[in-house]
Coordinates of C-alpha atoms in Angstrom, one line a residue:
Chain N
X1 CA -0.1 0.2 0.7
X2 CA 3.0 2.2 0.6
X3 CA 4.6 1.5 -2.8
X4 CA 1.1 2.5 -4.3
X5 CA 0.1 5.6 -1.9
X6 CA 3.9 6.5 -3.1
X7 CA 3.4 5.4 -7.1
X8 CA -0.2 7.3 -7.1
X9 CA 1.8 10.6 -5.7
X10 CA 3.7 10.5 -8.8
X11 CA 1.3 9.8 -11.0
X12 CA -1.1 12.3 -9.6
X13 CA 2.0 14.8 -9.9
X14 CA 2.6 14.8 -13.1
X15 CA 0.7 16.8 -16.0
X16 CA -1.5 13.6 -18.2
X17 CA 0.0 10.8 -16.6
X18 CA -3.3 9.9 -14.0
X19 CA -4.8 7.0 -12.2
X20 CA -6.9 5.5 -14.7
X21 CA -3.4 5.0 -16.4
X22 CA -1.8 4.1 -14.3
X23 CA -4.3 1.9 -13.0
X24 CA -4.4 -0.2 -16.1
X25 CA -1.5 -0.5 -16.6
X26 CA -0.8 -1.9 -12.4
X27 CA -3.3 -4.0 -13.4
X28 CA -1.5 -6.8 -14.8
X29 CA 0.5 -7.0 -11.5
X30 CA -2.4 -7.6 -9.6
X31 CA -3.4 -11.0 -11.6
X32 CA -1.2 -13.1 -9.5
X33 CA -1.9 -11.2 -5.7
X34 CA -4.5 -11.9 -3.3
X35 CA -8.3 -11.0 -3.9
X36 CA -8.1 -8.0 -1.4
X37 CA -4.7 -7.3 -1.7
X38 CA -4.9 -6.1 -5.2
X39 CA -7.6 -4.1 -4.6
X40 CA -6.1 -2.5 -2.1
X41 CA -2.5 -1.4 -4.6
X42 CA -5.1 -0.1 -7.3
X43 CA -7.6 1.9 -4.7
X44 CA -4.2 3.5 -2.8
X45 CA -3.4 4.3 -6.4
X46 CA -6.3 5.8 -7.4
X47 CA -6.7 7.7 -3.8
X48 CA -3.7 9.6 -3.6
X49 CA -3.3 10.0 -7.5
X50 CA -6.9 11.7 -6.8
X51 CA -5.3 14.4 -3.2
X52 CA -2.3 14.8 -5.0
X53 CA -3.6 16.2 -8.2
X54 CA -4.7 19.2 -5.9
X55 CA -0.3 20.0 -5.4
X56 CA 0.2 21.0 -9.5
X57 CA -3.0 22.3 -9.5
X58 CA -1.6 24.7 -6.4
X59 CA 1.9 25.0 -7.3
X60 CA 2.2 25.6 -10.5
X61 CA -1.6 26.4 -11.7
X62 CA -1.4 22.8 -14.2
X63 CA -3.8 20.3 -12.7
X64 CA -2.2 17.3 -12.1
X65 CA -5.7 15.5 -12.4
X66 CA -9.0 16.9 -14.0
X67 CA -10.5 16.6 -10.8
X68 CA -8.4 19.3 -9.2
X69 CA -8.8 21.9 -12.2
X70 CA -11.2 23.7 -9.9
X71 CA -8.1 23.9 -7.4
X72 CA -6.5 26.1 -9.8
X73 CA -8.6 29.1 -8.6
X74 CA -7.3 30.2 -4.8
X75 CA -4.6 27.4 -4.8
X76 CA -2.3 29.0 -6.7
X77 CA -2.7 32.5 -6.4
X78 CA -2.0 31.1 -2.1
X79 CA 1.2 30.0 -3.9
X80 CA 2.1 33.2 -5.5
X81 CA 1.4 35.2 -1.9
X82 CA 4.6 32.3 -0.6
X83 CA 1.2 30.4 1.2
X84 CA 2.0 26.8 -1.6
X85 CA 2.3 24.8 1.6
X86 CA -0.1 26.2 4.0
X87 CA -2.8 25.9 0.6
X88 CA -1.4 21.5 0.6
X89 CA -2.0 21.2 4.0
X90 CA -5.4 22.4 2.7
X91 CA -5.6 20.5 -0.2
X92 CA -4.7 17.7 2.0
X93 CA -6.6 18.3 5.1
X94 CA -9.9 18.4 3.1
X95 CA -8.5 15.4 1.3
X96 CA -8.1 13.2 3.8
X97 CA -11.2 14.1 5.6
X98 CA -13.7 13.3 2.5
X99 CA -12.2 10.2 1.6
X100 CA -12.9 9.2 5.3
X101 CA -16.5 10.1 5.5
X102 CA -16.8 9.4 1.6
X103 CA -16.0 5.8 2.5
X104 CA -17.6 5.6 6.2
X105 CA -20.9 7.0 4.3
X106 CA -20.7 3.7 1.4
X107 CA -19.4 1.6 4.2
X108 CA -23.5 2.5 6.2
X109 CA -25.4 3.5 3.4
X110 CA -24.2 1.5 -0.4
X111 CA -28.2 0.2 -0.5
X112 CA -30.0 3.7 0.0
X113 CA -27.0 5.4 -2.0
X114 CA -28.2 3.2 -4.7
X115 CA -31.5 3.7 -4.6
X116 CA -30.7 7.5 -5.5
X117 CA -28.8 5.9 -7.9
X118 CA -31.4 4.5 -9.7
X119 CA -33.6 6.9 -9.7
X120 CA -31.4 8.7 -12.2
X121 CA -32.9 8.3 -15.6
X122 CA -31.5 9.9 -19.0
X123 CA -34.2 13.3 -18.3
X124 CA -32.4 13.5 -14.7
X125 CA -29.0 12.8 -16.8
X126 CA -29.6 15.7 -18.8
X127 CA -31.2 18.7 -16.2
X128 CA -28.1 17.8 -14.2
X129 CA -25.4 18.5 -16.7
X130 CA -27.3 21.5 -17.1
X131 CA -26.9 22.7 -13.6
X132 CA -23.3 21.7 -14.2
X133 CA -23.8 24.1 -17.2
X134 CA -25.8 26.8 -15.7
X135 CA -22.2 27.2 -13.4
X136 CA -20.6 28.9 -16.4
X137 CA -22.4 31.8 -16.1
X138 CA -20.9 32.1 -12.7
X139 CA -17.6 30.8 -13.3
X140 CA -16.5 33.6 -16.1
X141 CA -15.7 36.4 -13.8
X142 CA -15.7 39.2 -16.6
X143 CA -18.5 38.6 -19.7
X144 CA -21.4 35.5 -19.4
X145 CA -21.2 35.7 -22.6
X146 CA -17.5 35.2 -23.3
X147 CA -18.1 32.2 -20.7
X148 CA -21.8 31.3 -22.2
X149 CA -19.7 31.4 -25.9
X150 CA -16.5 29.4 -24.6
X151 CA -18.9 26.2 -22.6
X152 CA -20.6 26.3 -27.1
X153 CA -17.5 25.7 -28.1
X154 CA -16.3 22.6 -25.6
X155 CA -19.9 21.6 -26.1
X156 CA -19.2 21.2 -29.8
X157 CA -16.4 20.0 -29.2
X158 CA -17.7 16.8 -26.9
X159 CA -19.7 16.0 -30.1
X160 CA -16.5 15.5 -32.3
X161 CA -16.7 11.6 -32.8
X162 CA -19.5 8.8 -33.2
X163 CA -22.1 9.3 -32.0
X164 CA -23.4 7.5 -29.0
X165 CA -27.0 6.5 -29.7
X166 CA -27.2 6.3 -33.1
X167 CA -23.8 5.6 -33.8
X168 CA -23.5 8.8 -36.9
X169 CA -19.8 9.9 -37.4
X170 CA -20.3 14.1 -36.1
X171 CA -17.5 16.8 -37.9
X172 CA -14.4 14.0 -37.5
X173 CA -13.5 15.8 -41.2
X174 CA -12.7 11.2 -42.4
X175 CA -9.5 11.8 -40.0
X176 CA -9.4 8.7 -38.1
X177 CA -8.5 10.1 -35.0
X178 CA -11.4 11.8 -34.2
X179 CA -13.5 8.7 -35.0
X180 CA -13.2 8.5 -30.4
X181 CA -13.6 11.6 -29.9
X182 CA -11.4 14.5 -28.1
X183 CA -10.1 13.4 -25.4
X184 CA -10.3 15.6 -22.3
X185 CA -6.5 15.2 -20.5
X186 CA -4.5 16.4 -23.9
X187 CA -7.1 19.6 -23.9
X188 CA -6.1 20.3 -20.9
X189 CA -3.1 19.4 -20.6
X190 CA -3.1 22.2 -23.6
X191 CA -5.0 25.1 -22.1
X192 CA -3.6 24.8 -18.5
X193 CA -0.3 23.3 -18.4
X194 CA 1.8 24.5 -21.8
X195 CA -0.2 27.9 -21.8
X196 CA 1.2 28.5 -19.0
X197 CA 4.6 26.7 -19.1
X198 CA 4.1 29.7 -22.3
X199 CA 3.8 32.4 -19.3
X200 CA 6.6 31.3 -17.3
X201 CA 8.4 31.9 -20.2
X202 CA 7.6 35.3 -20.6
X203 CA 6.6 36.9 -17.7
X204 CA 9.8 35.1 -16.2
X205 CA 10.8 35.6 -12.0
X206 CA 9.7 32.7 -9.4
X207 CA 6.0 31.6 -8.9
X208 CA 6.0 32.9 -4.9
X209 CA 6.2 36.4 -5.6
X210 CA 7.2 36.7 -2.2
X211 CA 10.5 35.0 -3.1
X212 CA 10.4 32.7 0.0
X213 CA 7.7 30.4 1.4
X214 CA 4.6 30.9 4.7
X215 CA 3.7 29.2 6.6
X216 CA 3.9 25.3 7.1
X217 CA 1.5 22.8 6.6
X218 CA 0.3 21.7 9.2
X219 CA -0.2 25.1 9.8
X220 CA -3.4 24.0 6.5
X221 CA -4.3 21.4 7.5
X222 CA -5.6 22.8 11.2
X223 CA -7.0 25.8 8.8
X224 CA -9.6 23.3 7.0
X225 CA -11.0 22.3 10.3
X226 CA -11.6 26.3 10.9
X227 CA -14.4 25.7 7.7
X228 CA -15.7 23.3 8.8
X229 CA -19.6 24.6 7.0
X230 CA -17.4 24.3 4.0
X231 CA -15.7 21.1 4.8
X232 CA -18.8 18.6 4.9
X233 CA -21.2 20.9 2.3
X234 CA -18.8 20.7 0.0
X235 CA -18.5 16.7 0.8
X236 CA -22.2 15.4 0.4
X237 CA -22.5 17.9 -2.6
X238 CA -19.9 15.2 -3.7
X239 CA -20.8 12.2 -2.3
X240 CA -24.2 13.3 -4.2
X241 CA -23.2 13.9 -6.9
X242 CA -20.5 11.1 -6.9
X243 CA -22.9 8.5 -6.5
X244 CA -25.1 9.4 -10.1
X245 CA -23.0 6.8 -12.5
X246 CA -21.4 9.4 -15.3
X247 CA -21.0 12.4 -13.9
X248 CA -18.2 12.2 -11.2
X249 CA -15.5 14.3 -9.4
X250 CA -15.3 17.2 -12.1
X251 CA -18.6 18.9 -11.9
X252 CA -19.0 17.7 -8.3
X253 CA -15.8 19.8 -7.7
X254 CA -17.3 22.4 -9.8
X255 CA -20.4 23.2 -8.7
X256 CA -18.8 22.8 -5.0
X257 CA -16.6 25.7 -5.3
X258 CA -19.4 27.4 -7.3
X259 CA -22.1 26.8 -4.2
X260 CA -19.1 27.5 -1.5
X261 CA -19.0 31.4 -3.7
X262 CA -22.7 31.7 -3.5
X263 CA -22.5 31.2 0.0
X264 CA -19.7 32.8 1.2
X265 CA -20.4 36.4 3.1
X266 CA -17.5 38.2 0.8
X267 CA -17.8 36.7 -2.9
X268 CA -15.1 38.5 -3.6
X269 CA -12.7 37.0 -2.2
X270 CA -12.7 33.8 -4.3
X271 CA -10.2 34.0 -7.0
X272 CA -7.8 36.0 -4.8
X273 CA -6.6 32.9 -2.2
X274 CA -10.1 32.2 -0.7
X275 CA -9.0 28.9 1.8
X276 CA -13.0 27.5 1.1
X277 CA -11.8 27.6 -2.8
X278 CA -9.3 25.6 -2.2
X279 CA -11.5 23.5 0.5
X280 CA -14.3 23.3 -1.2
X281 CA -13.6 21.6 -5.2
X282 CA -10.7 18.8 -3.2
X283 CA -12.9 17.8 -0.7
X284 CA -15.9 17.0 -3.1
X285 CA -13.4 15.6 -5.5
X286 CA -12.1 13.0 -3.1
X287 CA -15.6 11.9 -1.8
X288 CA -17.3 11.9 -5.4
X289 CA -14.4 9.3 -6.2
X290 CA -15.3 7.6 -2.9
X291 CA -19.0 7.5 -3.4
X292 CA -19.1 6.6 -7.0
X293 CA -17.9 3.3 -5.5
X294 CA -21.4 2.3 -4.3
X295 CA -23.1 1.6 -7.3
X296 CA -19.5 0.1 -8.8
X297 CA -19.9 -2.6 -6.5
X298 CA -23.6 -2.9 -5.8
X299 CA -24.9 -2.7 -9.6
X300 CA -21.7 -3.1 -11.0
X301 CA -22.3 0.2 -12.8
X302 CA -18.5 2.2 -12.8
X303 CA -19.2 5.9 -12.0
X304 CA -16.2 6.4 -13.1
X305 CA -13.2 5.9 -15.3
X306 CA -11.5 4.5 -11.7
X307 CA -14.5 2.7 -10.2
X308 CA -14.5 1.1 -13.8
X309 CA -11.2 -0.2 -13.7
X310 CA -12.0 -1.5 -9.9
X311 CA -14.6 -3.2 -11.3
X312 CA -11.7 -4.7 -14.2
X313 CA -9.7 -6.1 -11.3
X314 CA -12.6 -8.1 -9.0
X315 CA -13.9 -9.9 -12.2
X316 CA -10.1 -11.2 -12.8
X317 CA -10.6 -11.9 -10.1
X318 CA -13.6 -14.0 -10.2
X319 CA -15.7 -11.8 -7.7
X320 CA -19.0 -10.3 -9.2
X321 CA -20.2 -7.1 -8.5
X322 CA -24.1 -7.2 -7.4
X323 CA -26.4 -6.4 -5.1
X324 CA -25.6 -9.5 -2.5
X325 CA -21.5 -8.6 -2.7
X326 CA -21.5 -6.9 1.1
X327 CA -23.6 -9.9 1.8
X328 CA -21.5 -12.9 -0.1
X329 CA -18.5 -11.4 0.2
X330 CA -18.2 -9.1 3.6
X331 CA -14.8 -9.6 4.8
X332 CA -13.4 -8.6 1.1
X333 CA -15.6 -6.0 0.8
X334 CA -15.0 -3.9 4.3
X335 CA -11.8 -4.9 4.6
X336 CA -11.5 -3.2 1.3
X337 CA -13.8 -0.1 2.2
X338 CA -11.8 0.2 5.7
X339 CA -8.0 0.0 3.1
X340 CA -9.7 2.3 2.0
X341 CA -9.3 4.4 4.8
X342 CA -5.8 3.3 5.2
X343 CA -4.9 4.6 2.0
X344 CA -5.6 8.1 3.5
X345 CA -4.1 7.5 6.1
X346 CA -1.1 6.5 4.3
X347 CA -1.9 9.7 1.9
X348 CA -2.1 12.2 4.9
X349 CA 1.4 10.3 5.9
X350 CA 3.0 10.6 2.8
X351 CA 2.3 14.6 1.0
X352 CA 3.3 16.1 4.4
X353 CA 6.6 15.0 4.1
X354 CA 7.1 15.8 0.5
X355 CA 5.0 19.0 0.9
X356 CA 7.7 20.9 1.8
X357 CA 9.9 19.7 -0.6
X358 CA 7.1 19.9 -3.7
X359 CA 6.7 24.0 -2.3
X360 CA 10.5 24.6 -3.1
X361 CA 8.6 24.8 -6.7
X362 CA 7.8 28.3 -6.6
X363 CA 11.0 30.0 -5.6
X364 CA 12.2 28.0 -9.0
X365 CA 12.4 30.4 -11.4
X366 CA 10.3 30.3 -14.2
X367 CA 12.8 30.0 -17.6
X368 CA 13.5 26.6 -16.0
X369 CA 10.5 25.5 -15.2
X370 CA 9.2 26.6 -18.2
X371 CA 10.7 23.9 -20.4
X372 CA 11.3 21.4 -17.7
X373 CA 7.3 21.5 -17.6
X374 CA 7.5 21.4 -21.4
X375 CA 8.7 18.4 -21.7
X376 CA 7.3 16.3 -18.8
X377 CA 4.0 17.6 -20.0
X378 CA 4.3 16.2 -23.7
X379 CA 5.4 12.6 -21.9
X380 CA 2.0 13.2 -19.7
X381 CA 0.1 13.6 -23.2
X382 CA 1.5 10.9 -24.8
X383 CA 1.6 8.7 -22.1
X384 CA -2.2 8.5 -22.2
X385 CA -2.7 6.7 -25.6
X386 CA 0.2 7.0 -26.8
X387 CA -0.5 8.7 -30.0
X388 CA 1.0 11.9 -31.2
X389 CA -1.9 13.0 -32.1
X390 CA -2.4 14.0 -28.5
X391 CA -0.1 15.6 -28.5
X392 CA -1.1 17.7 -31.6
X393 CA -4.2 18.6 -29.6
X394 CA -2.2 19.6 -26.1
X395 CA -0.5 21.9 -28.7
X396 CA -3.3 23.6 -30.7
X397 CA -5.3 24.3 -27.2
X398 CA -2.1 25.6 -25.8
X399 CA -2.3 28.2 -28.3
X400 CA -6.2 28.7 -27.6
X401 CA -5.4 28.9 -24.3
X402 CA -2.7 31.4 -24.8
X403 CA -5.4 33.7 -27.2
X404 CA -8.2 32.9 -24.3
X405 CA -6.9 34.5 -21.5
X406 CA -4.6 37.0 -23.7
X407 CA -8.6 38.6 -24.1
X408 CA -9.9 37.7 -21.4
X409 CA -12.2 34.2 -22.5
X410 CA -12.6 32.2 -19.4
X411 CA -10.8 29.0 -20.5
X412 CA -12.8 26.7 -17.7
X413 CA -16.2 27.0 -19.1
X414 CA -14.6 25.1 -22.1
X415 CA -13.6 22.0 -19.8
X416 CA -16.9 22.2 -18.3
X417 CA -18.8 21.9 -21.8
X418 CA -16.0 18.9 -22.8
X419 CA -16.4 17.4 -19.8
X420 CA -20.1 17.4 -19.1
X421 CA -20.9 18.1 -23.6
X422 CA -21.9 13.5 -24.1
X423 CA -23.7 13.5 -21.6
X424 CA -25.7 15.8 -22.1
X425 CA -26.2 15.1 -25.7
X426 CA -26.9 11.4 -25.4
X427 CA -29.3 11.6 -22.4
X428 CA -31.4 14.4 -24.3
X429 CA -31.4 11.8 -26.6
X430 CA -32.2 8.9 -24.6
X431 CA -35.0 11.4 -23.0
X432 CA -37.0 12.0 -26.6
X433 CA -37.2 8.5 -27.5
X434 CA -38.3 7.8 -24.4
X435 CA -41.3 10.0 -24.0
X436 CA -41.6 9.8 -28.3
X437 CA -40.4 13.6 -28.9
X438 CA -42.4 14.9 -25.8
X439 CA -40.3 18.1 -23.6
X440 CA -42.6 17.5 -21.4
X441 CA -41.0 14.5 -19.9
X442 CA -37.7 17.0 -18.6
X443 CA -40.6 19.3 -16.6
X444 CA -43.4 16.4 -15.2
X445 CA -40.3 14.1 -13.6
X446 CA -40.0 15.2 -10.5
X447 CA -36.4 15.1 -9.7
X448 CA -35.5 16.1 -13.1
X449 CA -37.8 19.1 -13.0
X450 CA -36.2 20.1 -9.9
X451 CA -32.8 20.1 -10.8
X452 CA -33.6 22.2 -13.8
X453 CA -35.5 24.7 -11.5
X454 CA -32.1 25.2 -9.5
X455 CA -30.2 25.8 -12.8
X456 CA -32.7 28.5 -13.6
X457 CA -32.1 30.0 -10.4
X458 CA -28.9 29.7 -10.0
X459 CA -28.5 31.2 -14.0
X460 CA -30.9 33.6 -12.1
X461 CA -28.7 35.1 -9.1
X462 CA -25.2 34.9 -11.7
X463 CA -26.6 37.5 -13.8
X464 CA -28.6 39.2 -11.2
X465 CA -25.0 39.7 -9.2
X466 CA -24.2 41.0 -12.1
X467 CA -26.7 43.7 -12.5
X468 CA -26.1 44.9 -8.7
X469 CA -22.9 44.6 -9.1
X470 CA -23.1 46.9 -12.6
X471 CA -25.2 49.3 -10.8
X472 CA -22.5 49.5 -7.5
X473 CA -19.7 50.2 -9.5
X474 CA -21.7 53.3 -12.0
X475 CA -22.6 54.7 -8.4
X476 CA -19.3 54.3 -7.6
X477 CA -17.9 55.8 -10.6
X478 CA -20.6 58.7 -10.3
X479 CA -19.3 59.3 -6.7
X480 CA -16.3 60.0 -7.9
X481 CA -17.1 62.1 -11.0
Chain L
X1 CA -15.3 57.4 -21.7
X2 CA -11.2 56.7 -21.4
X3 CA -9.8 53.1 -20.9
X4 CA -5.9 52.0 -21.3
X5 CA -4.6 51.3 -24.3
X6 CA -3.8 47.8 -22.8
X7 CA -7.8 47.5 -21.9
X8 CA -8.8 49.4 -25.9
X9 CA -6.5 46.7 -27.5
X10 CA -8.1 43.5 -25.7
X11 CA -11.7 45.2 -26.2
X12 CA -10.4 45.2 -29.9
X13 CA -8.9 41.1 -30.2
X14 CA -12.4 40.3 -28.4
X15 CA -13.7 42.1 -31.6
X16 CA -12.2 40.1 -33.7
X17 CA -12.0 37.0 -32.2
X18 CA -16.0 37.1 -31.9
X19 CA -16.5 37.6 -35.2
X20 CA -14.4 34.5 -35.8
X21 CA -16.9 32.4 -32.9
X22 CA -20.1 33.8 -35.1
X23 CA -18.7 32.3 -38.2
X24 CA -17.1 29.0 -36.7
X25 CA -20.7 28.9 -34.9
X26 CA -22.5 29.6 -38.4
X27 CA -20.0 26.6 -40.2
X28 CA -21.0 24.7 -37.5
X29 CA -24.9 25.1 -38.1
X30 CA -23.7 25.1 -41.7
X31 CA -21.7 21.1 -41.1
X32 CA -24.5 19.9 -39.0
X33 CA -26.8 20.0 -42.1
X34 CA -25.5 17.2 -43.3
X35 CA -26.0 14.6 -40.4
X36 CA -29.0 13.2 -39.9
X37 CA -32.4 14.6 -37.9
X38 CA -31.0 12.9 -35.1
X39 CA -26.9 13.5 -34.5
X40 CA -27.7 17.4 -36.0
X41 CA -30.3 18.6 -33.2
X42 CA -27.6 19.2 -30.5
X43 CA -24.7 20.2 -32.7
X44 CA -26.6 22.7 -33.9
X45 CA -28.3 23.6 -30.7
X46 CA -24.9 24.1 -29.3
X47 CA -24.0 26.0 -32.9
X48 CA -27.6 28.4 -32.0
X49 CA -25.5 28.8 -28.0
X50 CA -22.6 29.9 -29.1
X51 CA -23.2 32.4 -32.3
X52 CA -26.3 34.5 -29.5
X53 CA -23.3 34.6 -26.8
X54 CA -20.8 35.7 -29.5
X55 CA -23.1 38.1 -31.3
X56 CA -23.5 39.6 -28.0
X57 CA -19.6 39.6 -27.0
X58 CA -19.0 40.6 -30.1
X59 CA -21.5 43.4 -30.0
X60 CA -20.3 44.2 -26.4
X61 CA -16.4 44.5 -27.9
X62 CA -16.9 46.8 -30.6
X63 CA -18.9 49.0 -28.3
X64 CA -15.8 49.4 -26.3
X65 CA -14.2 49.3 -29.2
X66 CA -16.2 52.6 -30.9
X67 CA -17.3 54.6 -27.7
X68 CA -13.8 54.8 -25.2
X69 CA -10.7 55.8 -26.4
X70 CA -7.6 54.5 -25.4
X71 CA -4.8 56.8 -22.6
X72 CA -1.5 56.8 -22.7
X73 CA -1.6 58.3 -19.4
X74 CA -3.6 55.9 -17.7
X75 CA -2.5 52.5 -15.6
X76 CA -2.4 49.1 -17.4
X77 CA -0.1 45.6 -17.8
X78 CA 2.9 46.8 -19.2
X79 CA 4.2 44.7 -22.1
X80 CA 7.4 43.1 -20.7
X81 CA 10.0 41.3 -22.5
X82 CA 11.2 41.2 -26.0
X83 CA 9.7 40.6 -29.0
X84 CA 12.8 37.6 -29.2
X85 CA 10.9 36.4 -25.8
X86 CA 8.1 36.9 -27.3
X87 CA 8.8 34.8 -30.2
X88 CA 10.5 32.0 -27.3
X89 CA 7.5 31.5 -25.1
X90 CA 4.7 31.2 -27.4
X91 CA 7.1 29.2 -30.4
X92 CA 8.9 27.1 -28.5
X93 CA 5.9 24.2 -27.1
X94 CA 5.0 24.4 -31.1
X95 CA 8.5 24.1 -32.4
X96 CA 9.5 21.6 -29.8
X97 CA 6.3 19.5 -30.6
X98 CA 7.4 19.4 -34.3
X99 CA 10.5 18.4 -32.9
X100 CA 9.3 15.4 -31.6
X101 CA 7.5 14.4 -34.8
X102 CA 10.7 14.9 -36.6
X103 CA 13.5 13.5 -34.2
X104 CA 11.7 12.1 -32.1
X105 CA 11.3 12.6 -28.1
X106 CA 14.8 11.8 -26.9
X107 CA 16.6 13.3 -29.2
X108 CA 14.3 16.4 -29.5
X109 CA 14.7 17.2 -25.6
X110 CA 18.2 16.7 -25.2
X111 CA 18.4 19.3 -28.3
X112 CA 15.3 21.5 -26.7
X113 CA 15.9 22.3 -23.2
X114 CA 18.9 23.4 -23.0
X115 CA 18.3 24.8 -26.5
X116 CA 15.4 27.0 -24.3
X117 CA 17.4 27.8 -21.7
X118 CA 19.4 28.7 -23.5
X119 CA 16.8 31.3 -25.4
X120 CA 15.6 32.5 -21.8
X121 CA 19.1 33.6 -20.8
X122 CA 20.6 30.8 -18.8
X123 CA 24.6 30.6 -20.1
X124 CA 25.8 28.4 -18.0
X125 CA 26.4 25.3 -19.8
X126 CA 26.9 22.7 -16.4
X127 CA 23.3 23.8 -15.1
X128 CA 22.0 23.3 -18.5
X129 CA 23.3 20.4 -19.2
X130 CA 22.4 18.5 -15.5
X131 CA 18.7 20.1 -15.9
X132 CA 18.4 18.2 -19.0
X133 CA 20.0 15.1 -18.1
X134 CA 17.9 14.8 -14.3
X135 CA 14.8 16.0 -16.2
X136 CA 14.7 12.8 -19.0
X137 CA 16.6 10.8 -16.3
X138 CA 13.6 11.4 -14.4
X139 CA 10.9 10.5 -17.1
X140 CA 12.8 7.8 -18.0
X141 CA 12.4 5.8 -15.3
X142 CA 8.7 7.0 -14.2
X143 CA 7.3 5.8 -17.6
X144 CA 9.9 3.5 -18.8
X145 CA 10.3 2.0 -16.1
X146 CA 7.5 2.2 -14.0
X147 CA 5.2 2.5 -16.4
X148 CA 6.8 0.5 -19.6
X149 CA 5.6 3.2 -21.7
X150 CA 7.7 3.9 -24.4
X151 CA 8.1 7.6 -25.4
X152 CA 8.2 7.9 -29.0
X153 CA 10.5 7.4 -31.9
X154 CA 10.8 9.9 -35.1
X155 CA 7.0 10.0 -36.6
X156 CA 8.8 11.3 -40.2
X157 CA 11.2 8.4 -40.0
X158 CA 8.6 5.6 -39.6
X159 CA 6.0 7.2 -42.2
X160 CA 9.2 7.1 -44.9
X161 CA 9.7 4.2 -43.8
X162 CA 6.3 2.9 -44.3
X163 CA 6.0 5.1 -47.7

């Protein structure tokens, strides 16, 4: 478990290389292991990689994992203020708490959680994806229209490839590489890592503007528990979103971030190094991954790629996931879930030991960091599916990211569109097929109707907040005149 | 209304990007016409949403460009660095990608890292070569030895051999 945790930490901090690659490569090595040891090794990699993905988000503004993208918003500004170790401490504290609570919730109420998951049909999935897209307005600080434009671009990118319902190729331009669609990892690496590297090389200097590191990792861990409401709320938002198969930790982290921003007494602190801005996405993405285990173990329906790989490992060892798993193999399943908590403890120890050393990267000159991370990012992107086309996609989106940054077009809505687009498209078509083409299916079903109402309220709230900001700015300008 | 030169440039750039986006979303809408009715619905919906947002963003940016006056005296972020810096920073990564395609990962990186360091002002050869060696060693250990992922050779060479 220690070695798996260490391996998870390494793959978590390398952009492009994630738990999915590491787990997929490790599965053949687990054939000769006892089932419990095999599951624990894979789960430790997953826990450590998901938790440590935040480290590069904080230190370099480059998400190590897709689910850590929202951590960049406040984690990196803290690193710029010389508080990198404190931010890492916040992410460790939140990840640890959420992982433990997430596992305990799965142990305690796996069956009721699955009932919630079963209540979700295509219209509910569509409505949930619509809630995710409604976050765009809030995540586009300066211009909602630019945010919507970028989200639409992301949604279009998600429609590239063979359509999952009808099976018709769309916008592939005859290229075989585009048949499977646009992979998220090269887009993320391009838009975050390559863009950031280009900026480092141009701006120079060190990431920590102070030229030193202040605070300690323990200070961050302790500070996490000074925000109990944000911590608990985000953990349970993660569990709620994570239990629904296919939505995943990425949507959960953005949703929690936006919720904390909305509930904050002073939302203007967000994006400038607010501790809740690190706690919320980290707590929710880790609890979402743990909650995703409930439908995976009891229904055989994976909540995401990592739980799908755990299912593969279970099947390889002759264990069939299903409602009876908790009663037919109690020692294995409960041993595995308790082992996950030990995995989280192991991660806590290893990451506390490494945090200070990792933070030193914020004191290295950007002109040295740039070439190093450029090469590592390219290697990480190529490692995903070992095709050069992924590298080309990363370069293209690096340039897109640079142009977007230069002219104040937010990049996050593009990623959100790409993540949620396929779910939105597939569930929309399936819903209409269920209702013989009637759009009323989205409104007449209680869960989908309520979720769509939540989406409408979120859009209305952000528009209202924007109008109020504009009005107060005009009053301020008038007062100055 | 007066704005800084940087804000004026940003509004002008936004207007150009938004105009390109309007055309792009229109092309997506028309391109979806060649698809079946069910497959075309989602891209068309996205094209309408994107086209409308791009049109509004274009109008907003054009309004700023036409009504505001750029004032050199107003505070704004000033451009740092020279044109060489600009080309190295933004042209370096795509050029490195091209080098990987032509020469393969290891050769391109062995030349690319010290080359970029030199262009960015690092003149200590021992330091540059230690950074290069260290980075490539880490990549070799993590990717090749631990995960058995082979970094790419020259794709150009492969294409030429296949022909």
